[in-house]
Coordinates of C-alpha atoms in Angstrom, one line a residue:
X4 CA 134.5 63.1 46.6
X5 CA 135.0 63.4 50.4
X6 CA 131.3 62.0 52.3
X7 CA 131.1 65.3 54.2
X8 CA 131.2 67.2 50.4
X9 CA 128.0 64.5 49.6
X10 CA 126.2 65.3 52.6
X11 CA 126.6 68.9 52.6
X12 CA 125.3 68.7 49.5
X13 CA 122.6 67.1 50.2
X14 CA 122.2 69.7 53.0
X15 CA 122.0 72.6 50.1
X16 CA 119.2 70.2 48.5
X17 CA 116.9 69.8 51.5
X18 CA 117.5 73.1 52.0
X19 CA 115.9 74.4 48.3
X20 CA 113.0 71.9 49.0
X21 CA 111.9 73.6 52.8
X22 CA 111.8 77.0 51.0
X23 CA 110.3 75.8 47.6
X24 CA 107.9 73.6 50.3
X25 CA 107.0 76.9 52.2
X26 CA 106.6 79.1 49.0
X27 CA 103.8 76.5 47.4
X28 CA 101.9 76.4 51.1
X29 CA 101.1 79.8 51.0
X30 CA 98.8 78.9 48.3
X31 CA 95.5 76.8 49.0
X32 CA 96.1 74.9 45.6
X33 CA 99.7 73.8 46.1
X34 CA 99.9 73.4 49.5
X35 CA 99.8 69.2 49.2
X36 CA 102.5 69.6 47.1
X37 CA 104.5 71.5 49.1
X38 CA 103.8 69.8 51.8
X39 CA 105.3 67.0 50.6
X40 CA 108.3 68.4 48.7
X41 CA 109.1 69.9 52.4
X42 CA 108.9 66.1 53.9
X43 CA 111.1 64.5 50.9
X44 CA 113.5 67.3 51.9
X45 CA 113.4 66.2 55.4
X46 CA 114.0 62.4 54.3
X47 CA 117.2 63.4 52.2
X48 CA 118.5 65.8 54.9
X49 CA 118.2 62.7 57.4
X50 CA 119.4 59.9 55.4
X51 CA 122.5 62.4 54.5
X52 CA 122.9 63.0 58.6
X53 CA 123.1 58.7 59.5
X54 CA 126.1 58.7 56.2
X55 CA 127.1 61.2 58.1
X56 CA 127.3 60.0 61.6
X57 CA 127.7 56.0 60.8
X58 CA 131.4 56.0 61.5
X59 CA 130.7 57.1 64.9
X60 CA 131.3 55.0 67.5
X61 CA 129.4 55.8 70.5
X62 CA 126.0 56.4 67.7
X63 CA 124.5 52.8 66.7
X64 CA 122.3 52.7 64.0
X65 CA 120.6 49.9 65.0
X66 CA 119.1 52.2 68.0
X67 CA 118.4 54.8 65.2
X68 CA 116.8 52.5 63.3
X69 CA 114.3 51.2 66.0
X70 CA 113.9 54.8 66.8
X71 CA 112.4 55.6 63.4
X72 CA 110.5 52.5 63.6
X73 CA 108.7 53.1 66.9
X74 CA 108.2 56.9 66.2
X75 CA 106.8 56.4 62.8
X76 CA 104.0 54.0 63.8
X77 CA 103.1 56.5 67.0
X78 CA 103.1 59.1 63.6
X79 CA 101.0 57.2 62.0
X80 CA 98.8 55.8 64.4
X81 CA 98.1 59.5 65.6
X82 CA 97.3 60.4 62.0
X83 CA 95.1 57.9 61.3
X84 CA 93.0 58.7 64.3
X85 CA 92.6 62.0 64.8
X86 CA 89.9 63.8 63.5
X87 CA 90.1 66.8 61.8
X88 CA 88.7 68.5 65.2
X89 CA 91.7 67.3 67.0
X90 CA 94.3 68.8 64.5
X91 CA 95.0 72.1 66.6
X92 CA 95.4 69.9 69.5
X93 CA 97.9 67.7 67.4
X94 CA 99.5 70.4 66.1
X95 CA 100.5 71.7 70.0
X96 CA 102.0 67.8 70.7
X97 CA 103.8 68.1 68.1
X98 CA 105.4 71.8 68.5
X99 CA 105.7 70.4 72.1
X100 CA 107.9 67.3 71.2
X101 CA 109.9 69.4 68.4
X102 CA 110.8 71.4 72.1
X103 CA 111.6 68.7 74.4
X104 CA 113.5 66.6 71.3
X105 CA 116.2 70.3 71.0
X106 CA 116.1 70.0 74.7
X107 CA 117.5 66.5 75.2
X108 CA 119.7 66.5 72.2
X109 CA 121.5 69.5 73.5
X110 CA 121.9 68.4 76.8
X111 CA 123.1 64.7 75.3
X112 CA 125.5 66.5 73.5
X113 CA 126.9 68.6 76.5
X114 CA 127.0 65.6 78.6
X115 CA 128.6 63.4 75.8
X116 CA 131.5 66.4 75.5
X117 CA 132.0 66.6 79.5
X118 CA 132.4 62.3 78.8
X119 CA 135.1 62.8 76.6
X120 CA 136.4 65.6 78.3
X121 CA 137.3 63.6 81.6
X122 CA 138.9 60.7 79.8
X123 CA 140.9 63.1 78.3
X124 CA 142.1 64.5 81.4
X125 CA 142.3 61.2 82.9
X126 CA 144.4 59.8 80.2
X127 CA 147.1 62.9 80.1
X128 CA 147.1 62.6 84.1
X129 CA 148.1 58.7 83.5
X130 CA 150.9 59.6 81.5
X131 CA 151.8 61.8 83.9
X132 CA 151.8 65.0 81.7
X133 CA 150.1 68.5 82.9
X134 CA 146.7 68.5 82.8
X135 CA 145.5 71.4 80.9
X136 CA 144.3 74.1 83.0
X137 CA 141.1 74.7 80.6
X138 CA 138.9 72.5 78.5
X139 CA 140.0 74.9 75.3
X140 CA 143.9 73.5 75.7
X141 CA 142.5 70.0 75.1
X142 CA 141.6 68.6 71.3
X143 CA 138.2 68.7 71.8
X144 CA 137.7 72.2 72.6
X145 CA 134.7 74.0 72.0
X146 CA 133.6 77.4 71.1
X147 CA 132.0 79.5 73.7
X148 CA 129.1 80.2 71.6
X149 CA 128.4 76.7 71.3
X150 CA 127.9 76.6 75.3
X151 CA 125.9 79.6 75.2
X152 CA 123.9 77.6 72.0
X153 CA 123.2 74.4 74.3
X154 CA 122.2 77.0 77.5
X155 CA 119.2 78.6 74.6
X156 CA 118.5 75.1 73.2
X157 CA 117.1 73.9 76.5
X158 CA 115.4 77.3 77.4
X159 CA 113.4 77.6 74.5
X160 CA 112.8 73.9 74.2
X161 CA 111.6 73.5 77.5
X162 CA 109.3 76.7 77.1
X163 CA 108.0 75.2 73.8
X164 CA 107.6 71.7 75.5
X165 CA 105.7 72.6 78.9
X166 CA 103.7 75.7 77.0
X167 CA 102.7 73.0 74.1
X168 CA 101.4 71.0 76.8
X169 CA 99.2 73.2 77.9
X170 CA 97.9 74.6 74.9
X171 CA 96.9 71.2 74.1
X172 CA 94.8 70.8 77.6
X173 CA 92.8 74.0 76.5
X174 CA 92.6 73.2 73.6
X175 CA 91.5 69.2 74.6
X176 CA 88.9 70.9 77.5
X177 CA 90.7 69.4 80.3
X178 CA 90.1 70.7 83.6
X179 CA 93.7 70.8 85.1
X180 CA 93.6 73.3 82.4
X181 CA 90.9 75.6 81.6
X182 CA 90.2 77.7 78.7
X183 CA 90.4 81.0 80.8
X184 CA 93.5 83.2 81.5
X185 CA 95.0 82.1 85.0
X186 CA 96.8 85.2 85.9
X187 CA 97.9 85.8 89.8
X188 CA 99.8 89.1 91.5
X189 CA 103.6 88.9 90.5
X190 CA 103.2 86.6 88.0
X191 CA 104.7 88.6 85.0
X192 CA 107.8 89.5 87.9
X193 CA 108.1 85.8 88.5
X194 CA 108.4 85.1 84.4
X195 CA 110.6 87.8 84.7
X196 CA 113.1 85.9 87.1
X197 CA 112.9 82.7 85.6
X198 CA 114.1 84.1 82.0
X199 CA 117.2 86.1 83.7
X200 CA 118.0 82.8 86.0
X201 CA 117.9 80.3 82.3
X202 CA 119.8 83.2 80.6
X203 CA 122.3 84.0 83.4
X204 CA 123.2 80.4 83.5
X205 CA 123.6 79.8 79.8
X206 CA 126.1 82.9 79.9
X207 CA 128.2 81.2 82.7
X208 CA 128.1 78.3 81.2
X209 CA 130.5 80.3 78.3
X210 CA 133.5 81.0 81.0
X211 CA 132.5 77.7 83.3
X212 CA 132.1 74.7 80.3
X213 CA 132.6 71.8 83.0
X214 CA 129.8 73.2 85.4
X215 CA 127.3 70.7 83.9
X216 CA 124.9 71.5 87.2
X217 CA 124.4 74.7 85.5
X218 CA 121.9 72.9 82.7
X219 CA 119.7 71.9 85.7
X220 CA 118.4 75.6 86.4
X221 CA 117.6 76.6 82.7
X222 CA 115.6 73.4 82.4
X223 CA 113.7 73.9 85.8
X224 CA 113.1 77.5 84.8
X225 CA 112.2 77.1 81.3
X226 CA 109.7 74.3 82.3
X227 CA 108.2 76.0 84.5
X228 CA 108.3 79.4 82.5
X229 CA 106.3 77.4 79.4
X230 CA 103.9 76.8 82.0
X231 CA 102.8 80.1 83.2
X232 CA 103.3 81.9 79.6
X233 CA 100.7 79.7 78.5
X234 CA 98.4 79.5 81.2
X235 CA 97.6 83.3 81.0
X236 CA 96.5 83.5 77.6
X237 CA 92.9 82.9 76.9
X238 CA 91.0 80.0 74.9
X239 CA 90.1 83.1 72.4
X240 CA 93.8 83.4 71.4
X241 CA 94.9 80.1 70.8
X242 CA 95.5 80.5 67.1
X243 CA 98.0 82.6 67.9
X244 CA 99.3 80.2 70.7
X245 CA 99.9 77.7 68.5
X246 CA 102.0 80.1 65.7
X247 CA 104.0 81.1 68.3
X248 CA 104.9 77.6 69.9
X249 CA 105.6 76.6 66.5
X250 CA 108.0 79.5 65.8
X251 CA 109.5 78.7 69.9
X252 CA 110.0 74.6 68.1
X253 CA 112.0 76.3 65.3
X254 CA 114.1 78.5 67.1
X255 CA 115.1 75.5 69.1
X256 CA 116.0 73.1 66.6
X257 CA 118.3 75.7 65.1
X258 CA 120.1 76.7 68.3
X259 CA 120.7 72.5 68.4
X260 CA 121.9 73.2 64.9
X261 CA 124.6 75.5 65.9
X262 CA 125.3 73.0 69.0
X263 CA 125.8 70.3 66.8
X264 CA 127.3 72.1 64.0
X265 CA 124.5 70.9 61.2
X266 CA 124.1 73.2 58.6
X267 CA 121.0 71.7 57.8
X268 CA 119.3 71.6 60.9
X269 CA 120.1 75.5 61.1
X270 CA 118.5 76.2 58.2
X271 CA 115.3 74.0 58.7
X272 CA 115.1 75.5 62.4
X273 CA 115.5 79.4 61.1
X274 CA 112.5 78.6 58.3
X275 CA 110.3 77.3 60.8
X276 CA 111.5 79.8 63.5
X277 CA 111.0 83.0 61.0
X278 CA 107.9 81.1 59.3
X279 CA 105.9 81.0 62.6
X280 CA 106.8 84.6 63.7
X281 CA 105.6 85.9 60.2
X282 CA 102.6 83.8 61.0
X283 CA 101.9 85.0 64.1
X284 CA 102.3 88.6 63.0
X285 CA 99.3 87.7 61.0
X286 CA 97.0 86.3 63.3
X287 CA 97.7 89.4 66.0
X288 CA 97.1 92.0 63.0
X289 CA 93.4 90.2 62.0
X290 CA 92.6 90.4 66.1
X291 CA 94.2 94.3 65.5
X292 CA 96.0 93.4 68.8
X293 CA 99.8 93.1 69.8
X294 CA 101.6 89.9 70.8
X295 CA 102.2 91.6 74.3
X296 CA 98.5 92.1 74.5
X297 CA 97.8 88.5 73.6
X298 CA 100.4 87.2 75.7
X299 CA 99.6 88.9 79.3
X300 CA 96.6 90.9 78.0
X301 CA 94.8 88.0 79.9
X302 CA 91.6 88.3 77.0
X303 CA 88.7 86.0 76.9
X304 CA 87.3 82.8 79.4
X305 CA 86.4 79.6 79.1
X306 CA 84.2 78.9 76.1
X307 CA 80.4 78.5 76.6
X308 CA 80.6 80.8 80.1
X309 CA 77.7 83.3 80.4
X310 CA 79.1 86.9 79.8
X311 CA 78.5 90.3 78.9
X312 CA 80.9 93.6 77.4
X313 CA 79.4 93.8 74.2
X314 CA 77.9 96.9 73.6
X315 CA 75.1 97.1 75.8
X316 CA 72.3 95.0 73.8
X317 CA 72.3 91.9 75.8
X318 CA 69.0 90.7 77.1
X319 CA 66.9 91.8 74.0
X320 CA 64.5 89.5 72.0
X321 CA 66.1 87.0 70.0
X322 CA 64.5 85.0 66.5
X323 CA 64.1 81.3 66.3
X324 CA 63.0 79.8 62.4
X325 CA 61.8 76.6 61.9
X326 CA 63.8 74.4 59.4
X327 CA 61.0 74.6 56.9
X328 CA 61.0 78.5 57.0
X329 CA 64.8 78.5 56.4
X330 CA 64.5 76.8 53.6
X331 CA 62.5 78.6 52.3
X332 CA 64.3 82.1 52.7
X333 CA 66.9 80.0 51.7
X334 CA 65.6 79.1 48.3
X335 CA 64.7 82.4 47.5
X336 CA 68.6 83.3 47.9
X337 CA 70.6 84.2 44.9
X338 CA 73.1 84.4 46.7
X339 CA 74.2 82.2 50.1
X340 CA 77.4 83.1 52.0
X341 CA 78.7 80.4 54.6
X342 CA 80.2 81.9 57.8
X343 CA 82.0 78.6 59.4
X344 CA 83.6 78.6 62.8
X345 CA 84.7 76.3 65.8
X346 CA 80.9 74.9 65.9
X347 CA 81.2 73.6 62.8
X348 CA 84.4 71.8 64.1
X349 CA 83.1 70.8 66.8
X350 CA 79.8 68.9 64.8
X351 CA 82.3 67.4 62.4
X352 CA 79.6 69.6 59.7
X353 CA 81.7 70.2 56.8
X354 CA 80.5 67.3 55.1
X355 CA 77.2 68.1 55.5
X356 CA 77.6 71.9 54.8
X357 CA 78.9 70.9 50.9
X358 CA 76.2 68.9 50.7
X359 CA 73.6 72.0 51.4
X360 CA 75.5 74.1 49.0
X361 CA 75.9 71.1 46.5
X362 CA 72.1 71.4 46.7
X363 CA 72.1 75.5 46.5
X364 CA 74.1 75.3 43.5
X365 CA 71.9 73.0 41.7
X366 CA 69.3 75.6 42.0
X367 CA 71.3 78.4 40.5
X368 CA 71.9 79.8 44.1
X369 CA 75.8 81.5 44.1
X370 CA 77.4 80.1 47.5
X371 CA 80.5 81.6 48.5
X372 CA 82.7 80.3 51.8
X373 CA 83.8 83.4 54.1
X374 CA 86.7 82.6 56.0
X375 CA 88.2 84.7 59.2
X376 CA 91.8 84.5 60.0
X377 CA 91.4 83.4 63.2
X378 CA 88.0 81.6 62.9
X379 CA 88.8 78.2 65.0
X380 CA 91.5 76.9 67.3
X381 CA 94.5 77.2 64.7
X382 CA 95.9 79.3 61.5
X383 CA 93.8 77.9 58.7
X384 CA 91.6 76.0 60.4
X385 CA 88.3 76.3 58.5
X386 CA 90.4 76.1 55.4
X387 CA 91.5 72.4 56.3
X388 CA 88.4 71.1 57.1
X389 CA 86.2 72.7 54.0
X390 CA 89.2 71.3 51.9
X391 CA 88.3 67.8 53.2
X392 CA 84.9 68.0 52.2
X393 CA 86.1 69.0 48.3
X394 CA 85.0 72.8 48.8
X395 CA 86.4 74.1 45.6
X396 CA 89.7 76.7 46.6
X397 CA 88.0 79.4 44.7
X398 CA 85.2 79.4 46.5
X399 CA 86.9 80.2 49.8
X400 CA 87.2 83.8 50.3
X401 CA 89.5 85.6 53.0
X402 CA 88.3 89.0 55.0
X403 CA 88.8 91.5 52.6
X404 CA 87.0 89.9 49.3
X405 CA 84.3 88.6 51.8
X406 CA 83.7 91.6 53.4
X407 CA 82.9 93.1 49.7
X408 CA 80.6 90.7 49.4
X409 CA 78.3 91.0 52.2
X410 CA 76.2 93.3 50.7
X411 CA 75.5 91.7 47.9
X412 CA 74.7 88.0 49.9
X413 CA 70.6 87.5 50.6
X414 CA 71.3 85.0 53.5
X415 CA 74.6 84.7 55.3
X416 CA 74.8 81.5 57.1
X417 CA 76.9 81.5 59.8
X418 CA 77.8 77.9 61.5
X419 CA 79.3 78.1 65.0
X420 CA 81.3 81.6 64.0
X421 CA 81.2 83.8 67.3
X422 CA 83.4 86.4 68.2
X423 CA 84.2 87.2 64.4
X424 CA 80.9 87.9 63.5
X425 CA 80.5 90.7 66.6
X426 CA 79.3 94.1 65.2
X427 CA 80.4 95.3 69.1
X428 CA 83.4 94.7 67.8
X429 CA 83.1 98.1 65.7
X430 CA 81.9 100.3 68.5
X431 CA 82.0 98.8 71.8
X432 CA 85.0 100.6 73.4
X433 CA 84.9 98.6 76.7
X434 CA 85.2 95.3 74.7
X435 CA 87.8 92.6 74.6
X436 CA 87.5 92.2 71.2
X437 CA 87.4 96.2 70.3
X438 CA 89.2 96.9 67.1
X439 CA 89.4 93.3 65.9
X440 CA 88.4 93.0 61.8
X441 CA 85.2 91.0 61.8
X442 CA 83.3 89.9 58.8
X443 CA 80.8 92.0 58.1
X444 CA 77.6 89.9 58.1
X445 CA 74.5 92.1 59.6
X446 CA 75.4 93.7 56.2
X447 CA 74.0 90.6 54.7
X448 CA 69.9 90.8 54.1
X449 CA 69.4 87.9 55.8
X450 CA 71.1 86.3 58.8
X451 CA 70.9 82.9 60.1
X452 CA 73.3 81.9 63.2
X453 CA 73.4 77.9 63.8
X454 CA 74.5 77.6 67.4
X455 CA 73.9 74.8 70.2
X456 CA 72.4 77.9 72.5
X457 CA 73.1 81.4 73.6
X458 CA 76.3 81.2 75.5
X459 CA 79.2 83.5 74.8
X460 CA 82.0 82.9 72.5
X461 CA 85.9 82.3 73.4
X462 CA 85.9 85.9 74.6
X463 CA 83.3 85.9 76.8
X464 CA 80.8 88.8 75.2
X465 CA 77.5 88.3 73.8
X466 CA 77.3 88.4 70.2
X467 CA 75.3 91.8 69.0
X468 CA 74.3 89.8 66.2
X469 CA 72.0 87.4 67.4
X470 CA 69.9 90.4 68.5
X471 CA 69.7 91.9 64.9
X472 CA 66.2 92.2 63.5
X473 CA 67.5 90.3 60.1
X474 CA 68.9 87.5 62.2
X475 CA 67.3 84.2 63.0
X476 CA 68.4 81.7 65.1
X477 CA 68.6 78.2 64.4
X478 CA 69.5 76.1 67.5
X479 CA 71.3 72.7 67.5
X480 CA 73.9 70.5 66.7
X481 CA 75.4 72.1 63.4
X482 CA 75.6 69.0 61.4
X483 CA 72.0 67.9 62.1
X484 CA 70.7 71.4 61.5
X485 CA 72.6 71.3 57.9
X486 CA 71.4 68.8 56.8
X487 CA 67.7 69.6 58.2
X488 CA 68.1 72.5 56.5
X489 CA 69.0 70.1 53.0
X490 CA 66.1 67.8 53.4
X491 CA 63.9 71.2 53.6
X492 CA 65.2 72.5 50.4
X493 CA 64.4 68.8 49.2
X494 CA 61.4 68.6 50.5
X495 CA 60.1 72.1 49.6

């Protein structure tokens, strides 16, 4: 059997493993196990590739090999040490190099054509036969799509690899990048111009192949253009952010599919490209927002600024319990829902909040986790880390089944959850975060809000909440109030 029949085979393999991989992640309970069914798939559609390109030349596997080497210890080094607080961070460097990887490969490729392209001229010209008046006369013509492919591979690559970039900086809290929108006059005209200059060029690049110059404009444009997509969008939106550069890193990879002519790199780019729009349809319908609104509504500042536009309550008298008095409500409770957010990220808490509820349960008390779609700094966020500290799945429930609940729940107990706890978000027409699906906790009987201090959420509003006659506040770092709030019950 011919090797290209074996590896195209292998291609159709891979290719049953991403989609059986995606189908099991869906799921809370088999997500490990897709996860790794998608990354043996990966293994077999690479190994098939270097069978596949070892008779090559110019392509020394001894390079590859180092490669693999070098990049799988900066893998592994980067998983080892990063906390779970880091992983939306991690997740943007690594959407980020997906983009730059499509980038350079396509460009390599174009520039490893034009090579082969010149000695082919310059060997017809030696033996003194016509030189063909086109690249397409020669025998290693290409298709004008595939031109028009390598133009798009470096457009959406370099918008995935600068935008990545810069999600990661707000994400990270550095200053050359803050959490707020920047948005200037002209700046959606200028975005504008730089996607008709990358796209332009691309398309001349179909009737002028051997103007390699042409390459240089998309990738200045599309550097650039990453830059000031991402820049506008506020900290508030970042889940969403990070979908969409994910969906950008697919896209890429399967336009350098079609350069390259891989079947398999096609297909893995179109499941990550379609996976991460789907996613990010998601995340925009729990903020009941579009993407255009996301992407140059300009929503939200920097976490932790002052602000106002909630629905006028601001400024009235807040509740403070003691540990001891918390526990106390709290052993009363029949039943305790936990409301985590970004604080408890932040604190590292998770631990510490399955030891409380280890603690509840021993008493008979029901805890239940609810979790908001876009509760943290990435898709599933709260899910990952709750999972690390052996929350059992069924205990985790989604908007709808906790929203059901919160009448029923004596004390919700909301750890470092802003913006998606925000009754204003209900009734408050003049408020960034009007017509987003909250959970429903001042429904609760009982309300207590762990939080560092009183300053605003990702959107900038005050949280109606916090003024509630049911709610008490209970100030501090969220791991050290959870397990205060543990010894109490203890100690009780």
């Amino acid at each position: 059997m011919p090797l290209e029949t074996i590896v195209n085979y292998a291609y159709v393999l891979a290719a049953v493993m991403f989609i059986l991989g995606l189908m099991w992640m869906t799921s809370v309970p088999t997500a490990r196990r897709g996860n790794l069914v998608s990354s043996l798939g990966m293994l077999i559609a690479a190994v098939a590739t270097l069978f596949l390109v070892q008779g090559n030349q110019m392509l020394s596997l001894a390079w590859i090999a180092g490669a693999l080497v070098v990049g799988s210890v900066i893998g592994l080094l980067l998983a080892v040490r990063t906390p779970m607080t880091g992983m939306p961070q991690m997740v943007a460097l690594l959407n980020g190099f997906g983009g730059i990887a499509s980038l350079l490969v396509a460009w390599g490729d174009y520039e490893t054509w034009r090579g082969k392209l010149e000695t082919a001229q310059s060997g017809l010209a030696a033996l003194g036969g016509l030189i063909a008046s086109t690249p397409a006369e020669l025998p290693i013509a290409r298709h004008g799509y595939e031109f028009l492919a390598i133009g798009l591979t470096v457009l959406v690559g370099g918008v995935t690899f600068t935008g990545s970039l810069v999600a990661f900086g707000k994400l990270q809290g550095l200053k050359i990048t803050p959490g707020r929108p920047i948005q200037f006059k002209g700046q959606q005209i200028i975005n504008t111009l730089l996607v008709l200059i990358a796209l332009a060029a691309s398309v001349a690049l179909i009737f002028e192949p051997t103007w390699g110059w042409l390459i240089v404009p998309i990738a200045i444009a599309s550097l650039v253009l990453g830059v000031l997509l991402v820049i506008g969008i506020g900290g508030a939106d970042m889940p969403v952010v990070i979908s969409l550069l994910n969906s950008y890193s697919g896209i890429a990879a399967a336009f350098a599919g079609f350069v390259l002519n891989n079947s398999a790199l096609i297909i893995t780019g179109a499941l990550v490209g379609a996976s991460g729009i789907i996613l990010t349809s998601i995340m925009c319908k729990a903020m009941n927002r579009s993407l255009l609104n996301v992407l140059f509504g300009g929503v939200g500042g920097a976490s932790g600024s002052a602000g106002g536009g909630g629905s006028g309550k601001t400024g009235g008298q807040v509740r403070e319990f003691s540990m001891e008095d918390a526990g106390i409500v709290l052993d009363a409770a029949r039943q305790v829902m936990v409301v985590p957010g970004y604080g408890m990220a932040v604190a590292q808490a998770q631990h510490s909040v399955k030891e409380l509820a280890d603690e509840l349960e021993r008493r008979g008390i029901n805890v239940k986790y609810a979790i908001h779609p876009v509760a943290g700094r990435m898709p599933g966020h709260m899910n990952v880390l709750l999972a690390e500290a052996n929350v059992p799945y069924e205990s985790l429930l989604d908007l709808d089944q906790s929203n059901a609940e919160f009448e029923q729940t004596d004390v919700a107990l909301v750890i470092g959850a802003n913006d998606v706890t925000n009754p204003a978000a209900r009734t408050a027409t003049d408020s960034p975060i009007y017509g987003m699906p909250i959970l429903d906790v001042d429904k609760a009987r009982t309300i207590f809000v762990i939080k560092r201090s009183m300053n605003t959420g990702f959107a900038g509003v005050e949280n109606d909440l916090y003024y509630d006659p049911k709610t008490a506040m209970l100030f501090g770092d969220a791991k050290k109030v959870v397990s205060a709030l543990t010894s109490a019950l203890k100690n009780g």
